């Protein structure tokens, strides 16, 4: 069975600083997708970044980047130049590439507080 | 971009009544939709996978007779909480598979059963 683990329930960072959220997963599959979602106080789920397992290059989206270590099954999210609007709950998620259902498996979440 | 509209955004109902939540894909066809339940400060728990024109697939431990899912068209899936009780109070979120980012989420429905 696939599992996703986020070991940091809560984190805080000063505005303009950099923070890294950790995520590990367990799977025997070779083809899969990894995602980071943001859920601000409005509770709308927003895609931050995604990574295909077959791509060695780490995905980046403006201030957001990932460190994808396939052998270690690690998928951390780095937020640079943190902004107050980054305050949210962040979820790491996993999907098997060949899955017909395309189910997303979520980690427990990390609540990030950006302080002014 | 892909948009999923979820209604109502919040609802209060009396214990024993039924509540229907709608999830519509506005600018794309969604053959597959997912329904999640989320408790405060917790993760999203997948309840069921809804496929257009066929029966939903429920996750283990989810009562299919209590949480009725209908996906009658390529743009609409509904979740009906039947004979609701206070323990059913929660935040319910739908999502649909789109062809761009992979998944688009609705804005959620806060259900309170009194």
PDB file of C-alpha atoms in Angstrom:
ATOM      1  CA  UNK A   1       0.000   0.000   0.000  1.00  0.00           C
ATOM      2  CA  UNK A   2       1.095   3.521  -0.730  1.00  0.00           C
ATOM      3  CA  UNK A   3       1.602   5.922   2.158  1.00  0.00           C
ATOM      4  CA  UNK A   4       2.586   9.572   2.429  1.00  0.00           C
ATOM      5  CA  UNK A   5       4.144  10.967   5.593  1.00  0.00           C
ATOM      6  CA  UNK A   6       4.600  14.581   6.614  1.00  0.00           C
ATOM      7  CA  UNK A   7       6.471  14.607   9.893  1.00  0.00           C
ATOM      8  CA  UNK A   8       6.142  18.330  10.661  1.00  0.00           C
ATOM      9  CA  UNK A   9       2.635  19.167  11.937  1.00  0.00           C
ATOM     10  CA  UNK A  10       3.448  22.854  12.326  1.00  0.00           C
ATOM     11  CA  UNK A  11       6.167  25.201  11.149  1.00  0.00           C
ATOM     12  CA  UNK A  12       6.776  28.907  11.192  1.00  0.00           C
ATOM     13  CA  UNK A  13       9.037  31.197   9.203  1.00  0.00           C
ATOM     14  CA  UNK A  14       9.788  34.886   9.131  1.00  0.00           C
ATOM     15  CA  UNK A  15       8.623  36.849   6.143  1.00  0.00           C
ATOM     16  CA  UNK A  16      11.232  36.880   3.331  1.00  0.00           C
ATOM     17  CA  UNK A  17      13.011  33.841   4.763  1.00  0.00           C
ATOM     18  CA  UNK A  18      13.195  30.348   3.265  1.00  0.00           C
ATOM     19  CA  UNK A  19      11.453  27.295   4.667  1.00  0.00           C
ATOM     20  CA  UNK A  20      11.474  23.623   3.686  1.00  0.00           C
ATOM     21  CA  UNK A  21       8.580  21.245   4.294  1.00  0.00           C
ATOM     22  CA  UNK A  22       9.373  17.560   4.314  1.00  0.00           C
ATOM     23  CA  UNK A  23       7.480  14.657   2.798  1.00  0.00           C
ATOM     24  CA  UNK A  24       8.325  11.007   2.453  1.00  0.00           C
ATOM     25  CA  UNK A  25       6.347   8.313   0.727  1.00  0.00           C
ATOM     26  CA  UNK A  26       6.353   4.598   0.340  1.00  0.00           C
ATOM     27  CA  UNK A  27       5.543   2.724  -2.832  1.00  0.00           C
ATOM     28  CA  UNK A  28       6.731  -0.182  -4.892  1.00  0.00           C
ATOM     29  CA  UNK A  29       5.592   1.503  -8.101  1.00  0.00           C
ATOM     30  CA  UNK A  30       8.077   3.032 -10.514  1.00  0.00           C
ATOM     31  CA  UNK A  31       5.711   5.350 -12.344  1.00  0.00           C
ATOM     32  CA  UNK A  32       3.909   7.885 -10.199  1.00  0.00           C
ATOM     33  CA  UNK A  33       3.235  11.565  -9.629  1.00  0.00           C
ATOM     34  CA  UNK A  34       3.855  13.721  -6.582  1.00  0.00           C
ATOM     35  CA  UNK A  35       2.089  16.935  -5.685  1.00  0.00           C
ATOM     36  CA  UNK A  36       2.147  19.718  -3.149  1.00  0.00           C
ATOM     37  CA  UNK A  37      -1.155  21.405  -2.423  1.00  0.00           C
ATOM     38  CA  UNK A  38      -1.802  24.522  -0.384  1.00  0.00           C
ATOM     39  CA  UNK A  39      -4.969  25.001   1.669  1.00  0.00           C
ATOM     40  CA  UNK A  40      -5.254  28.569   2.976  1.00  0.00           C
ATOM     41  CA  UNK A  41      -7.811  29.594   5.619  1.00  0.00           C
ATOM     42  CA  UNK A  42     -10.452  29.755   2.854  1.00  0.00           C
ATOM     43  CA  UNK A  43      -9.953  25.962   2.622  1.00  0.00           C
ATOM     44  CA  UNK A  44      -9.716  26.042  -1.180  1.00  0.00           C
ATOM     45  CA  UNK A  45      -7.178  23.457  -2.315  1.00  0.00           C
ATOM     46  CA  UNK A  46      -4.591  25.030  -4.604  1.00  0.00           C
ATOM     47  CA  UNK A  47      -1.952  23.133  -6.568  1.00  0.00           C
ATOM     48  CA  UNK A  48       1.503  24.458  -5.735  1.00  0.00           C
ATOM     49  CA  UNK A  49       3.728  22.157  -7.731  1.00  0.00           C
ATOM     50  CA  UNK A  50       3.860  18.670  -9.195  1.00  0.00           C
ATOM     51  CA  UNK A  51       6.577  16.244 -10.162  1.00  0.00           C
ATOM     52  CA  UNK A  52       6.571  13.223 -12.434  1.00  0.00           C
ATOM     53  CA  UNK A  53       8.665  10.421 -10.984  1.00  0.00           C
ATOM     54  CA  UNK A  54      10.358   9.674 -14.281  1.00  0.00           C
ATOM     55  CA  UNK A  55      11.768  13.201 -14.472  1.00  0.00           C
ATOM     56  CA  UNK A  56      15.056  13.632 -12.657  1.00  0.00           C
ATOM     57  CA  UNK A  57      14.963  17.401 -12.807  1.00  0.00           C
ATOM     58  CA  UNK A  58      13.358  18.998  -9.788  1.00  0.00           C
ATOM     59  CA  UNK A  59      10.210  20.984 -10.545  1.00  0.00           C
ATOM     60  CA  UNK A  60      10.119  24.704  -9.823  1.00  0.00           C
ATOM     61  CA  UNK A  61       7.300  27.261  -9.846  1.00  0.00           C
ATOM     62  CA  UNK A  62       8.515  30.762  -9.092  1.00  0.00           C
ATOM     63  CA  UNK A  63       9.344  30.818  -5.351  1.00  0.00           C
ATOM     64  CA  UNK A  64       8.425  27.174  -4.909  1.00  0.00           C
ATOM     65  CA  UNK A  65      10.764  24.306  -5.687  1.00  0.00           C
ATOM     66  CA  UNK A  66      11.050  20.672  -4.750  1.00  0.00           C
ATOM     67  CA  UNK A  67      13.902  18.387  -3.841  1.00  0.00           C
ATOM     68  CA  UNK A  68      12.893  15.047  -5.286  1.00  0.00           C
ATOM     69  CA  UNK A  69      15.035  12.154  -4.113  1.00  0.00           C
ATOM     70  CA  UNK A  70      13.547   9.071  -5.745  1.00  0.00           C
ATOM     71  CA  UNK A  71      15.824   6.510  -4.144  1.00  0.00           C
ATOM     72  CA  UNK A  72      15.156   7.937  -0.702  1.00  0.00           C
ATOM     73  CA  UNK A  73      11.438   8.394  -1.521  1.00  0.00           C
ATOM     74  CA  UNK A  74      11.607  11.969  -0.374  1.00  0.00           C
ATOM     75  CA  UNK A  75       9.803  14.978  -1.840  1.00  0.00           C
ATOM     76  CA  UNK A  76      10.418  18.181   0.093  1.00  0.00           C
ATOM     77  CA  UNK A  77       9.031  21.616  -0.764  1.00  0.00           C
ATOM     78  CA  UNK A  78      11.160  24.741  -0.475  1.00  0.00           C
ATOM     79  CA  UNK A  79       9.476  28.106  -0.261  1.00  0.00           C
ATOM     80  CA  UNK A  80      11.829  31.014  -0.892  1.00  0.00           C
ATOM     81  CA  UNK A  81      11.192  34.630   0.071  1.00  0.00           C
ATOM     82  CA  UNK A  82       8.210  33.613   2.184  1.00  0.00           C
ATOM     83  CA  UNK A  83       5.202  35.907   2.033  1.00  0.00           C
ATOM     84  CA  UNK A  84       2.329  36.397   4.453  1.00  0.00           C
ATOM     85  CA  UNK A  85       0.017  34.913   1.836  1.00  0.00           C
ATOM     86  CA  UNK A  86       1.925  31.638   2.050  1.00  0.00           C
ATOM     87  CA  UNK A  87       0.353  31.022   5.453  1.00  0.00           C
ATOM     88  CA  UNK A  88      -1.660  27.849   4.915  1.00  0.00           C
ATOM     89  CA  UNK A  89      -1.801  24.133   5.467  1.00  0.00           C
ATOM     90  CA  UNK A  90       0.370  22.277   2.955  1.00  0.00           C
ATOM     91  CA  UNK A  91      -0.333  18.749   1.820  1.00  0.00           C
ATOM     92  CA  UNK A  92       1.976  16.382   0.004  1.00  0.00           C
ATOM     93  CA  UNK A  93       0.112  13.957  -2.249  1.00  0.00           C
ATOM     94  CA  UNK A  94       0.896  10.902  -4.347  1.00  0.00           C
ATOM     95  CA  UNK A  95      -0.742   9.212  -7.290  1.00  0.00           C
ATOM     96  CA  UNK A  96       0.151   5.999  -9.054  1.00  0.00           C
ATOM     97  CA  UNK A  97       0.812   6.741 -12.703  1.00  0.00           C
ATOM     98  CA  UNK A  98      -0.893   3.683 -14.062  1.00  0.00           C
ATOM     99  CA  UNK A  99      -3.904   3.880 -11.778  1.00  0.00           C
ATOM    100  CA  UNK A 100      -7.190   3.936 -13.641  1.00  0.00           C
ATOM    101  CA  UNK A 101      -8.892   5.580 -10.695  1.00  0.00           C
ATOM    102  CA  UNK A 102      -6.220   8.219 -10.310  1.00  0.00           C
ATOM    103  CA  UNK A 103      -6.722   8.419  -6.560  1.00  0.00           C
ATOM    104  CA  UNK A 104      -4.654  10.950  -4.686  1.00  0.00           C
ATOM    105  CA  UNK A 105      -3.174   9.848  -1.390  1.00  0.00           C
ATOM    106  CA  UNK A 106      -2.544  12.761   0.969  1.00  0.00           C
ATOM    107  CA  UNK A 107      -0.112  13.202   3.799  1.00  0.00           C
ATOM    108  CA  UNK A 108      -1.193  14.477   7.182  1.00  0.00           C
ATOM    109  CA  UNK A 109      -0.419  18.091   6.318  1.00  0.00           C
ATOM    110  CA  UNK A 110       1.909  20.779   7.670  1.00  0.00           C
ATOM    111  CA  UNK A 111       0.515  24.046   8.963  1.00  0.00           C
ATOM    112  CA  UNK A 112       2.840  26.869   7.951  1.00  0.00           C
ATOM    113  CA  UNK A 113       2.693  30.247   9.639  1.00  0.00           C
ATOM    114  CA  UNK A 114       4.561  33.117   7.999  1.00  0.00           C
ATOM    115  CA  UNK A 115       5.324  35.817  10.556  1.00  0.00           C
ATOM    116  CA  UNK A 116       5.776  39.486   9.711  1.00  0.00           C
TER     117      UNK A 116
ATOM    118  CA  UNK B   1      -8.376  27.274 -16.345  1.00  0.00           C
ATOM    119  CA  UNK B   2     -10.366  24.352 -15.059  1.00  0.00           C
ATOM    120  CA  UNK B   3     -13.023  25.288 -12.520  1.00  0.00           C
ATOM    121  CA  UNK B   4     -15.101  23.107 -10.239  1.00  0.00           C
ATOM    122  CA  UNK B   5     -18.118  24.718  -8.613  1.00  0.00           C
ATOM    123  CA  UNK B   6     -19.327  23.192  -5.355  1.00  0.00           C
ATOM    124  CA  UNK B   7     -22.634  24.102  -3.682  1.00  0.00           C
ATOM    125  CA  UNK B   8     -23.707  24.877  -1.112  1.00  0.00           C
ATOM    126  CA  UNK B   9     -20.662  26.335   0.607  1.00  0.00           C
ATOM    127  CA  UNK B  10     -22.262  25.763   3.970  1.00  0.00           C
ATOM    128  CA  UNK B  11     -25.425  24.122   5.199  1.00  0.00           C
ATOM    129  CA  UNK B  12     -27.102  23.509   8.526  1.00  0.00           C
ATOM    130  CA  UNK B  13     -29.641  20.728   8.755  1.00  0.00           C
ATOM    131  CA  UNK B  14     -31.629  18.965  11.422  1.00  0.00           C
ATOM    132  CA  UNK B  15     -30.685  15.522  12.580  1.00  0.00           C
ATOM    133  CA  UNK B  16     -32.465  12.857  10.541  1.00  0.00           C
ATOM    134  CA  UNK B  17     -32.802  14.889   7.365  1.00  0.00           C
ATOM    135  CA  UNK B  18     -30.864  14.486   4.126  1.00  0.00           C
ATOM    136  CA  UNK B  19     -28.545  16.973   2.499  1.00  0.00           C
ATOM    137  CA  UNK B  20     -27.366  17.094  -1.107  1.00  0.00           C
ATOM    138  CA  UNK B  21     -24.055  18.613  -2.161  1.00  0.00           C
ATOM    139  CA  UNK B  22     -23.388  19.351  -5.830  1.00  0.00           C
ATOM    140  CA  UNK B  23     -20.101  19.466  -7.652  1.00  0.00           C
ATOM    141  CA  UNK B  24     -19.978  20.804 -11.224  1.00  0.00           C
ATOM    142  CA  UNK B  25     -17.103  21.033 -13.654  1.00  0.00           C
ATOM    143  CA  UNK B  26     -17.698  24.329 -15.465  1.00  0.00           C
ATOM    144  CA  UNK B  27     -15.369  24.298 -18.429  1.00  0.00           C
ATOM    145  CA  UNK B  28     -14.338  20.703 -18.880  1.00  0.00           C
ATOM    146  CA  UNK B  29     -15.806  17.236 -18.808  1.00  0.00           C
ATOM    147  CA  UNK B  30     -15.094  15.231 -15.711  1.00  0.00           C
ATOM    148  CA  UNK B  31     -15.542  11.508 -16.137  1.00  0.00           C
ATOM    149  CA  UNK B  32     -14.085  10.950 -12.684  1.00  0.00           C
ATOM    150  CA  UNK B  33     -14.741  12.927  -9.535  1.00  0.00           C
ATOM    151  CA  UNK B  34     -13.628  12.336  -5.979  1.00  0.00           C
ATOM    152  CA  UNK B  35     -15.332  13.098  -2.700  1.00  0.00           C
ATOM    153  CA  UNK B  36     -13.336  13.859   0.434  1.00  0.00           C
ATOM    154  CA  UNK B  37     -14.128  14.532   4.051  1.00  0.00           C
ATOM    155  CA  UNK B  38     -11.929  16.751   6.169  1.00  0.00           C
ATOM    156  CA  UNK B  39     -11.984  17.367   9.904  1.00  0.00           C
ATOM    157  CA  UNK B  40     -10.449  20.568  11.305  1.00  0.00           C
ATOM    158  CA  UNK B  41      -6.675  20.723  10.884  1.00  0.00           C
ATOM    159  CA  UNK B  42      -6.599  17.205   9.496  1.00  0.00           C
ATOM    160  CA  UNK B  43      -5.919  15.695   6.110  1.00  0.00           C
ATOM    161  CA  UNK B  44      -8.396  14.950   3.360  1.00  0.00           C
ATOM    162  CA  UNK B  45      -9.904  11.518   3.675  1.00  0.00           C
ATOM    163  CA  UNK B  46     -11.076  10.021   0.397  1.00  0.00           C
ATOM    164  CA  UNK B  47     -14.638   8.768   0.723  1.00  0.00           C
ATOM    165  CA  UNK B  48     -15.404   7.610  -2.797  1.00  0.00           C
ATOM    166  CA  UNK B  49     -14.562   7.814  -6.462  1.00  0.00           C
ATOM    167  CA  UNK B  50     -17.413   8.806  -8.733  1.00  0.00           C
ATOM    168  CA  UNK B  51     -17.449   7.718 -12.355  1.00  0.00           C
ATOM    169  CA  UNK B  52     -19.889   9.079 -14.899  1.00  0.00           C
ATOM    170  CA  UNK B  53     -22.591   6.587 -15.756  1.00  0.00           C
ATOM    171  CA  UNK B  54     -21.533   3.921 -13.282  1.00  0.00           C
ATOM    172  CA  UNK B  55     -21.660   3.154  -9.594  1.00  0.00           C
ATOM    173  CA  UNK B  56     -19.302   4.956  -7.276  1.00  0.00           C
ATOM    174  CA  UNK B  57     -16.408   3.128  -5.667  1.00  0.00           C
ATOM    175  CA  UNK B  58     -16.363   3.632  -1.926  1.00  0.00           C
ATOM    176  CA  UNK B  59     -13.328   3.482   0.315  1.00  0.00           C
ATOM    177  CA  UNK B  60     -13.205   0.955   3.083  1.00  0.00           C
ATOM    178  CA  UNK B  61     -15.270   1.997   6.076  1.00  0.00           C
ATOM    179  CA  UNK B  62     -17.471   4.477   4.216  1.00  0.00           C
ATOM    180  CA  UNK B  63     -21.168   3.635   4.373  1.00  0.00           C
ATOM    181  CA  UNK B  64     -22.485   3.670   0.823  1.00  0.00           C
ATOM    182  CA  UNK B  65     -26.103   3.772   1.981  1.00  0.00           C
ATOM    183  CA  UNK B  66     -25.425   6.848   4.057  1.00  0.00           C
ATOM    184  CA  UNK B  67     -23.330   8.736   1.531  1.00  0.00           C
ATOM    185  CA  UNK B  68     -25.102   8.400  -1.787  1.00  0.00           C
ATOM    186  CA  UNK B  69     -23.128   9.461  -4.820  1.00  0.00           C
ATOM    187  CA  UNK B  70     -24.585  10.101  -8.252  1.00  0.00           C
ATOM    188  CA  UNK B  71     -22.596  11.037 -11.341  1.00  0.00           C
ATOM    189  CA  UNK B  72     -25.271  11.238 -13.996  1.00  0.00           C
ATOM    190  CA  UNK B  73     -23.494  13.557 -16.424  1.00  0.00           C
ATOM    191  CA  UNK B  74     -19.984  14.492 -17.445  1.00  0.00           C
ATOM    192  CA  UNK B  75     -20.209  17.751 -15.522  1.00  0.00           C
ATOM    193  CA  UNK B  76     -22.149  16.937 -12.368  1.00  0.00           C
ATOM    194  CA  UNK B  77     -21.610  14.704  -9.371  1.00  0.00           C
ATOM    195  CA  UNK B  78     -23.707  14.842  -6.225  1.00  0.00           C
ATOM    196  CA  UNK B  79     -23.169  13.603  -2.693  1.00  0.00           C
ATOM    197  CA  UNK B  80     -26.259  13.078  -0.554  1.00  0.00           C
ATOM    198  CA  UNK B  81     -25.810  12.596   3.166  1.00  0.00           C
ATOM    199  CA  UNK B  82     -28.876  10.621   4.203  1.00  0.00           C
ATOM    200  CA  UNK B  83     -30.390  10.658   7.689  1.00  0.00           C
ATOM    201  CA  UNK B  84     -27.695  13.015   8.839  1.00  0.00           C
ATOM    202  CA  UNK B  85     -26.492  12.947  12.426  1.00  0.00           C
ATOM    203  CA  UNK B  86     -24.243  15.339  14.358  1.00  0.00           C
ATOM    204  CA  UNK B  87     -21.249  13.052  13.780  1.00  0.00           C
ATOM    205  CA  UNK B  88     -21.644  13.669  10.046  1.00  0.00           C
ATOM    206  CA  UNK B  89     -20.816  17.326  10.598  1.00  0.00           C
ATOM    207  CA  UNK B  90     -17.646  17.982   8.647  1.00  0.00           C
ATOM    208  CA  UNK B  91     -16.111  19.723   5.662  1.00  0.00           C
ATOM    209  CA  UNK B  92     -16.760  17.929   2.383  1.00  0.00           C
ATOM    210  CA  UNK B  93     -14.643  18.588  -0.717  1.00  0.00           C
ATOM    211  CA  UNK B  94     -14.996  17.323  -4.251  1.00  0.00           C
ATOM    212  CA  UNK B  95     -12.365  17.208  -6.949  1.00  0.00           C
ATOM    213  CA  UNK B  96     -12.368  16.328 -10.606  1.00  0.00           C
ATOM    214  CA  UNK B  97      -9.678  15.026 -12.871  1.00  0.00           C
ATOM    215  CA  UNK B  98      -8.901  17.622 -15.485  1.00  0.00           C
ATOM    216  CA  UNK B  99      -6.572  17.408 -18.460  1.00  0.00           C
ATOM    217  CA  UNK B 100      -4.216  20.124 -17.307  1.00  0.00           C
ATOM    218  CA  UNK B 101      -3.034  20.040 -13.708  1.00  0.00           C
ATOM    219  CA  UNK B 102      -4.501  16.667 -13.013  1.00  0.00           C
ATOM    220  CA  UNK B 103      -7.021  17.650 -10.369  1.00  0.00           C
ATOM    221  CA  UNK B 104      -9.241  20.636  -9.687  1.00  0.00           C
ATOM    222  CA  UNK B 105     -10.938  21.011  -6.329  1.00  0.00           C
ATOM    223  CA  UNK B 106     -14.253  22.506  -5.367  1.00  0.00           C
ATOM    224  CA  UNK B 107     -14.359  25.141  -2.648  1.00  0.00           C
ATOM    225  CA  UNK B 108     -15.856  22.742  -0.134  1.00  0.00           C
ATOM    226  CA  UNK B 109     -19.069  22.464   1.854  1.00  0.00           C
ATOM    227  CA  UNK B 110     -19.251  22.909   5.596  1.00  0.00           C
ATOM    228  CA  UNK B 111     -22.037  20.684   6.920  1.00  0.00           C
ATOM    229  CA  UNK B 112     -23.399  21.190  10.403  1.00  0.00           C
ATOM    230  CA  UNK B 113     -26.036  18.780  11.689  1.00  0.00           C
ATOM    231  CA  UNK B 114     -27.983  19.987  14.712  1.00  0.00           C
TER     232      UNK B 114
END
